mmCIF file of C-alpha atoms in Angstrom:
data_model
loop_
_atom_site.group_PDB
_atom_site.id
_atom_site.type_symbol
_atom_site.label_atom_id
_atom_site.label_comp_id
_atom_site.label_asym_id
_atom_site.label_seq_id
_atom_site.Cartn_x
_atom_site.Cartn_y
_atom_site.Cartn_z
ATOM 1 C CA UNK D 1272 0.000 0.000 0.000
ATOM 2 C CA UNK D 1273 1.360 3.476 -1.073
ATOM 3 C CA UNK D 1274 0.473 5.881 1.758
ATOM 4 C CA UNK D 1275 -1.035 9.006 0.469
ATOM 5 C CA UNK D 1276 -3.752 10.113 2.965
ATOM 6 C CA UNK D 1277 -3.506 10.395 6.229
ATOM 7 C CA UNK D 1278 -5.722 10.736 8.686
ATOM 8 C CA UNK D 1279 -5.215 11.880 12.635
ATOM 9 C CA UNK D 1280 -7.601 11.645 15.082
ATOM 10 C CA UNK D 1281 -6.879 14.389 17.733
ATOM 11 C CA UNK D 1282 -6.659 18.010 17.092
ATOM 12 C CA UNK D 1283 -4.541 18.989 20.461
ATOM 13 C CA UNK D 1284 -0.739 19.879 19.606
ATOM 14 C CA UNK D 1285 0.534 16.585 19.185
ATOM 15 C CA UNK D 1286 -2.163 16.639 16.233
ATOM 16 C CA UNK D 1287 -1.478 19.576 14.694
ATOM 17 C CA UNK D 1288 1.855 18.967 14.611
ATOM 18 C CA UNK D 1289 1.874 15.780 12.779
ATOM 19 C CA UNK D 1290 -0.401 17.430 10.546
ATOM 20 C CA UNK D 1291 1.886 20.132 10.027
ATOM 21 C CA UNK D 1292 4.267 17.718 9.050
ATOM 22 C CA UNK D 1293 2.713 16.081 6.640
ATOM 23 C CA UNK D 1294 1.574 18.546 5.310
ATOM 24 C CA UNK D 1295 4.697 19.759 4.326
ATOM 25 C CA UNK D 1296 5.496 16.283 3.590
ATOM 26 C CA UNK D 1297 3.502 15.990 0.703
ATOM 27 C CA UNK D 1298 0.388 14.263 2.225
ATOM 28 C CA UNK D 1299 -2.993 14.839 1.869
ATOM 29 C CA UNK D 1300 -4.567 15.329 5.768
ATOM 30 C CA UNK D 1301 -7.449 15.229 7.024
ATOM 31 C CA UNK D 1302 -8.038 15.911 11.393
ATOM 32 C CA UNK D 1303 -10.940 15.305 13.732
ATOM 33 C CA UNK D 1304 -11.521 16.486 17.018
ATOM 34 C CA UNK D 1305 -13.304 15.312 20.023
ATOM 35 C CA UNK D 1306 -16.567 17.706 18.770
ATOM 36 C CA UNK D 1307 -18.051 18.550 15.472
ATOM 37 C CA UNK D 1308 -16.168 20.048 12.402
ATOM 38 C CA UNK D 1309 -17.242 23.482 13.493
ATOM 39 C CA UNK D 1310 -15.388 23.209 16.946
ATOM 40 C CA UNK D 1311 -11.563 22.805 15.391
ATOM 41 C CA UNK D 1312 -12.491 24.045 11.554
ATOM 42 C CA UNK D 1313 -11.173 27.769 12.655
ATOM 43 C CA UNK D 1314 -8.308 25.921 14.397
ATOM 44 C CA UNK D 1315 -7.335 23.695 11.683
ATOM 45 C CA UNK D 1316 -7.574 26.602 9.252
ATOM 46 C CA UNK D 1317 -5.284 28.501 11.155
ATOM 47 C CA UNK D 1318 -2.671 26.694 11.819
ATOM 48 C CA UNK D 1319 -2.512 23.897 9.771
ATOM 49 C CA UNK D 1320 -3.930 25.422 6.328
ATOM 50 C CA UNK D 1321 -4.452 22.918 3.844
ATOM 51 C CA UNK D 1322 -5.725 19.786 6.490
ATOM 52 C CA UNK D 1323 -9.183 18.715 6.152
ATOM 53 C CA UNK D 1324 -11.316 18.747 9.628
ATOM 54 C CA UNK D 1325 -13.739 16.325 9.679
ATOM 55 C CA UNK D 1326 -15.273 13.607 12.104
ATOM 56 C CA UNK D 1327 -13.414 10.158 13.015
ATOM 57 C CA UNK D 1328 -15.870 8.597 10.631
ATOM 58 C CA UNK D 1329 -14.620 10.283 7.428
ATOM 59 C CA UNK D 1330 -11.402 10.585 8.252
ATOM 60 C CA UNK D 1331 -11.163 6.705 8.663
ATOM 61 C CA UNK D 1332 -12.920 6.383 5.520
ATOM 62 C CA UNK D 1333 -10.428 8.315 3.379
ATOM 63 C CA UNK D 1334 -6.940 7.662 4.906
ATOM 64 C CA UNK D 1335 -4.712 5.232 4.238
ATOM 65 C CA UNK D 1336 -3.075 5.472 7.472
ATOM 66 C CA UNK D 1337 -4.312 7.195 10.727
ATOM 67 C CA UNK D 1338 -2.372 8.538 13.875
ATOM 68 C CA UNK D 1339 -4.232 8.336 16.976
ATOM 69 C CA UNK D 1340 -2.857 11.770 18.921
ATOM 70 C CA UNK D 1341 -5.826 11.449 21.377
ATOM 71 C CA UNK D 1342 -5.454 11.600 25.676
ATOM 72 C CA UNK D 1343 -4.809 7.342 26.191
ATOM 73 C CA UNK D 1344 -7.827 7.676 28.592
ATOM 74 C CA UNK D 1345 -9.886 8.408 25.637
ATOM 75 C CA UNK D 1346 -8.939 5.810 23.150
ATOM 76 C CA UNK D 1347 -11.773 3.490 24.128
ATOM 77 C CA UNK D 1348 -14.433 6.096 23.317
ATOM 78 C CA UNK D 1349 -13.335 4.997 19.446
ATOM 79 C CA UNK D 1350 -15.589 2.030 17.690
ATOM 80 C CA UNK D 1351 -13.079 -0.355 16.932
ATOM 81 C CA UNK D 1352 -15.216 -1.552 14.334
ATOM 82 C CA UNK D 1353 -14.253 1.846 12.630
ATOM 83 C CA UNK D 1354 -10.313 1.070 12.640
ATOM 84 C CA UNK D 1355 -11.213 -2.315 11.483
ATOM 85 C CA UNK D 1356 -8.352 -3.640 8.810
ATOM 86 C CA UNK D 1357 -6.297 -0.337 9.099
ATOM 87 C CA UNK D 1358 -2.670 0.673 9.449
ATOM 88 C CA UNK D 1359 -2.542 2.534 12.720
ATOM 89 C CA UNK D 1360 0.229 4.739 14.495
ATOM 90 C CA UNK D 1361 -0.224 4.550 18.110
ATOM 91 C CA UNK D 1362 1.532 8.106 18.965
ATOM 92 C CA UNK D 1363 -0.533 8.468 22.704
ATOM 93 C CA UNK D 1364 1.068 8.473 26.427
ATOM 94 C CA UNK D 1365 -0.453 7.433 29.749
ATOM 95 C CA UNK D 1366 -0.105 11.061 31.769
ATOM 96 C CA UNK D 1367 -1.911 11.580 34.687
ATOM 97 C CA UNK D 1368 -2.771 14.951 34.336
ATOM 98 C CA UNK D 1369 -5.039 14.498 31.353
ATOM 99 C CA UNK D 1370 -6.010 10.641 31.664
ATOM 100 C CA UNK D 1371 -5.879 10.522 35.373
ATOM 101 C CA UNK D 1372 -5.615 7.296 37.502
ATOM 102 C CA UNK D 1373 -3.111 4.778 35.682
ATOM 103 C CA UNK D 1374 -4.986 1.882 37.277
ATOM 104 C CA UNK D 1375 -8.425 2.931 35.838
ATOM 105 C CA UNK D 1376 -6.731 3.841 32.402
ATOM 106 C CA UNK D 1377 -4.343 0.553 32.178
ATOM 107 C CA UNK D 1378 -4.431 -2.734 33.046
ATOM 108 C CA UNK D 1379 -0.975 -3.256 35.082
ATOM 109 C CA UNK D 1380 -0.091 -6.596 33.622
ATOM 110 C CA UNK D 1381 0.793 -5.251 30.004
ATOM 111 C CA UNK D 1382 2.142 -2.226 28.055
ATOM 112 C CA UNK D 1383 -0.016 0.972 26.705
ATOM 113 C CA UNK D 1384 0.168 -0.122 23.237
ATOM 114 C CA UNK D 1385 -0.439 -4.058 23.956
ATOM 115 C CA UNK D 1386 -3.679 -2.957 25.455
ATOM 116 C CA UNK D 1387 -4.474 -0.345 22.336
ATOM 117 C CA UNK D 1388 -4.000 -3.623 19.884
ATOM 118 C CA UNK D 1389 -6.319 -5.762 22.115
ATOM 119 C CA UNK D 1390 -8.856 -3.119 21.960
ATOM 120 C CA UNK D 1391 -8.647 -2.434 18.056
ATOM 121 C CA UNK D 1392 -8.094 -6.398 17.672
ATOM 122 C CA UNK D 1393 -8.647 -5.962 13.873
ATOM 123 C CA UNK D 1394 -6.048 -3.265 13.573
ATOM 124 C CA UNK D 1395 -2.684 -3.408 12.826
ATOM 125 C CA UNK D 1396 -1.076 -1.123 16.038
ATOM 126 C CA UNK D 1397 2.502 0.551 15.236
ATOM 127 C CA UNK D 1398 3.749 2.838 18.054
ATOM 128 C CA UNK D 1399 5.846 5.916 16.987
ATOM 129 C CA UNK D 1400 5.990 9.536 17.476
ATOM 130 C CA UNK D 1401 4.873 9.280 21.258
ATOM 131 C CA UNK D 1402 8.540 9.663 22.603
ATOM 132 C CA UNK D 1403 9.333 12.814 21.173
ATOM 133 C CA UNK D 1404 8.091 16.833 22.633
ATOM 134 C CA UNK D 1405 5.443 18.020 19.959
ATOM 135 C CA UNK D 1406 7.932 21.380 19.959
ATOM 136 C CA UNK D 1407 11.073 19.617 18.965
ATOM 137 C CA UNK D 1408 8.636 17.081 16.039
ATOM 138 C CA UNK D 1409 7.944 20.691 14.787
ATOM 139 C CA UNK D 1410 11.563 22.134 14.669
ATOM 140 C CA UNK D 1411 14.012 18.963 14.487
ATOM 141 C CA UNK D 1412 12.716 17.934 11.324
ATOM 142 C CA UNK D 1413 15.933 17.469 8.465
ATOM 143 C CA UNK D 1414 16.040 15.665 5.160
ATOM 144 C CA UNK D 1415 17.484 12.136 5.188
ATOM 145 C CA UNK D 1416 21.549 12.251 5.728
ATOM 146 C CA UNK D 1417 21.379 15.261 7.870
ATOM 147 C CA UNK D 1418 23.798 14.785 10.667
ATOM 148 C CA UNK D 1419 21.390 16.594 12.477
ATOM 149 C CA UNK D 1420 19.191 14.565 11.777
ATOM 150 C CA UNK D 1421 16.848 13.191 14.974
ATOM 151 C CA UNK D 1422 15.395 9.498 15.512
ATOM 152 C CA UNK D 1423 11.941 8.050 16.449
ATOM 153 C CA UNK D 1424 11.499 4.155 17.797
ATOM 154 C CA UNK D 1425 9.547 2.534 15.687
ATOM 155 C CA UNK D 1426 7.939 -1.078 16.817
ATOM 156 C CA UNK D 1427 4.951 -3.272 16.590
ATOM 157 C CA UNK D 1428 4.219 -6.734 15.939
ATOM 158 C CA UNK D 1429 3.803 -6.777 12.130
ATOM 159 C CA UNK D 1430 6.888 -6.738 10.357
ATOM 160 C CA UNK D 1431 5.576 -5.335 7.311
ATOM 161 C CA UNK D 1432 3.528 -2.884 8.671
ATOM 162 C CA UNK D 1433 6.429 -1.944 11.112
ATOM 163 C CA UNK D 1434 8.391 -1.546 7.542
ATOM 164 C CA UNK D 1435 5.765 0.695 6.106
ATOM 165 C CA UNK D 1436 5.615 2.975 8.932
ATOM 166 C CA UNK D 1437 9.353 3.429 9.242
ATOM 167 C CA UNK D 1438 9.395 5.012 5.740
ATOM 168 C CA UNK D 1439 6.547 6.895 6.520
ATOM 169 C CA UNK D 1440 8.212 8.593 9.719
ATOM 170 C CA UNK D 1441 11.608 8.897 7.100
ATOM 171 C CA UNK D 1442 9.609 10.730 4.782
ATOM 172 C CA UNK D 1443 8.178 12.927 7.667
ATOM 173 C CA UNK D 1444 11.860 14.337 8.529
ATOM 174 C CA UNK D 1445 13.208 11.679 11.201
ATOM 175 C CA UNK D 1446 15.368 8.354 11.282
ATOM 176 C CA UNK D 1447 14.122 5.443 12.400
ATOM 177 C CA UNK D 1448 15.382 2.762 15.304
ATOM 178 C CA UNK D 1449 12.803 -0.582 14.737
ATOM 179 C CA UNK D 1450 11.946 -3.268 16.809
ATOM 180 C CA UNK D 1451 9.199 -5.686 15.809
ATOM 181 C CA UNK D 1452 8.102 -6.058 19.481
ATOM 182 C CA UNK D 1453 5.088 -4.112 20.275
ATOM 183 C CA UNK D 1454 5.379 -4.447 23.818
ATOM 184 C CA UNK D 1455 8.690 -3.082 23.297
ATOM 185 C CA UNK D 1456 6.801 0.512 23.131
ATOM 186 C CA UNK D 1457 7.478 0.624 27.001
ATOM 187 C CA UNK D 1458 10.621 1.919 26.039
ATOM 188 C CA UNK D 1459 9.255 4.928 25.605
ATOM 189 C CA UNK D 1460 6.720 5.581 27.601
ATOM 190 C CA UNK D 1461 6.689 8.366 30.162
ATOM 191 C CA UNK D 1462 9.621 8.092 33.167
ATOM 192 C CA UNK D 1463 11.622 5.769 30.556
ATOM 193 C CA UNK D 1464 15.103 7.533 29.345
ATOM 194 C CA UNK D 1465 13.902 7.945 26.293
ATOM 195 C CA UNK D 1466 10.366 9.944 26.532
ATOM 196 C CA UNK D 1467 11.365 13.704 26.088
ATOM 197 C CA UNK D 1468 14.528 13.170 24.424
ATOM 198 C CA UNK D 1469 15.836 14.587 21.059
ATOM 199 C CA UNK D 1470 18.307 12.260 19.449
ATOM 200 C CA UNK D 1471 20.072 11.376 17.154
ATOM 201 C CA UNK D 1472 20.031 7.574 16.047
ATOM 202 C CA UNK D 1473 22.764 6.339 17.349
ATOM 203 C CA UNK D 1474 21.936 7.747 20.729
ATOM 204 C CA UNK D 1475 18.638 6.192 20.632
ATOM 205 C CA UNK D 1476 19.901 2.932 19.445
ATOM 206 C CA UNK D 1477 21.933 3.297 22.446
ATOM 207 C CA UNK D 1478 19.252 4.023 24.839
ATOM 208 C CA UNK D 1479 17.272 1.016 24.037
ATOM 209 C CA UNK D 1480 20.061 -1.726 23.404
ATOM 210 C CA UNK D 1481 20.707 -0.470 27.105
ATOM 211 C CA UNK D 1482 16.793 0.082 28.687
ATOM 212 C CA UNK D 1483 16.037 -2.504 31.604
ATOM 213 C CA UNK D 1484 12.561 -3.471 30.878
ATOM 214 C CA UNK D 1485 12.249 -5.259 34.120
ATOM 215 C CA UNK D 1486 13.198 -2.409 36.424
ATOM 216 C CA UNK D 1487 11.154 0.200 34.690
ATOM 217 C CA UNK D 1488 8.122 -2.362 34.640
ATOM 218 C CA UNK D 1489 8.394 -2.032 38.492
ATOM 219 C CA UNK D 1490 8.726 1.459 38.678
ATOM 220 C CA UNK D 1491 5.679 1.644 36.558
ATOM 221 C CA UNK D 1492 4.056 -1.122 38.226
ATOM 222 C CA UNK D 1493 4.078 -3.391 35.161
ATOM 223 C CA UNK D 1494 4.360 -7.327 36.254
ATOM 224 C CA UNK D 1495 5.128 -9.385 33.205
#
């Protein structure tokens, strides 16, 4: 599948970001909200000119790939009949001040992104873009070969998908470190070394050839 369209559900500065992005990276967007059109259209307008506001429905409909940029406590509010047989980047954080109790967002026995999958059972779940400040996404973008250039963990359990995504996020300004481990997306979840950070590959590939999963599942109260 060529990706051409892309869709984002979420319209909060993660969102319009990514939109931003591809945007400039030649893609045709389209962004819904947690309201109607009418709530984010002046938004959307503003500062991402050229995206297409609409509601979850459509924008499933008529993307090829969508990012869900939504609070983690929210994702359940989504049909998952609606995702059903699409590619999906899974770019949200557990964070207590917007989602608020980890127990009564996530089950403790499994990662963020293990539980997104088992929810949209009939999607294909990639998690990218989630470790990474929406303010450096916006400014550390570079062309490929940059030694500037910045990195983004890429991982999920399909291989090919994993693939396709990792060219996507190339073509969106960033290099790519891949795993093919979806529960390997604890690696960057909030407390980890790697949420915040701006690096460059090597220093990411670094970071996670060196990440204890078992101590940070403790500190996060993850018993696998």
């Amino acid at each position: 599948m060529t990706i051409k369209k892309v869709g984002i559900f979420g319209a909060g500065k993660v969102g319009i970001v990514l939109a931003g992005l591809a945007l400039k990276a030649g893609y045709e967007v389209r962004i819904s909200g947690s309201g109607p059109v009418d709530k984010i259209k002046l938004t959307i307008d503003t500062l991402v000119p050229g995206a297409i506001p609409e509601v979850n429905e459509e924008v499933a409909e008529q993307s090829d790939i969508i990012i869900l940029a939504i609070p983690l406590s929210r994702y359940k509010n989504i049909n998952p009949d609606l995702l059903k047989g699409k590619l999906v980047i899974d770019a949200m954080n557990y964070w207590w001040e917007t989602d608020g109790i980890r127990e009564e967002v996530l089950n403790p026995d499994s990662t963020s992104s293990e539980q997104v999958q088992d929810y949209f059972k009939d999607t294909t779940i990639v998690k990218t873009f989630n470790h990474m400040g929406y303010h450096n996404l916006q400014e550390e973008v570079r062309p490929k070969g940059d030694p500037k250039r910045k990195a983004l963990f890429v991982t999920g359990d399909n291989k090919e998908a994993v693939d396709q995504v990792a060219a996507f996020v190339d073509s969106m300004g960033f290099d790519q470190v891949v795993h093919y481990d979806i529960s390997d997306g604890i690696m960057t979840e909030p407390g980890s070394p790697l949420f915040g950070a701006s690096l460059n590959y090597e220093d990411v590939k670094n970071t996670i050839d060196n990440f204890d999963q078992t101590e940070f599942g403790k500190k996060i109260k993850l018993h696998r």
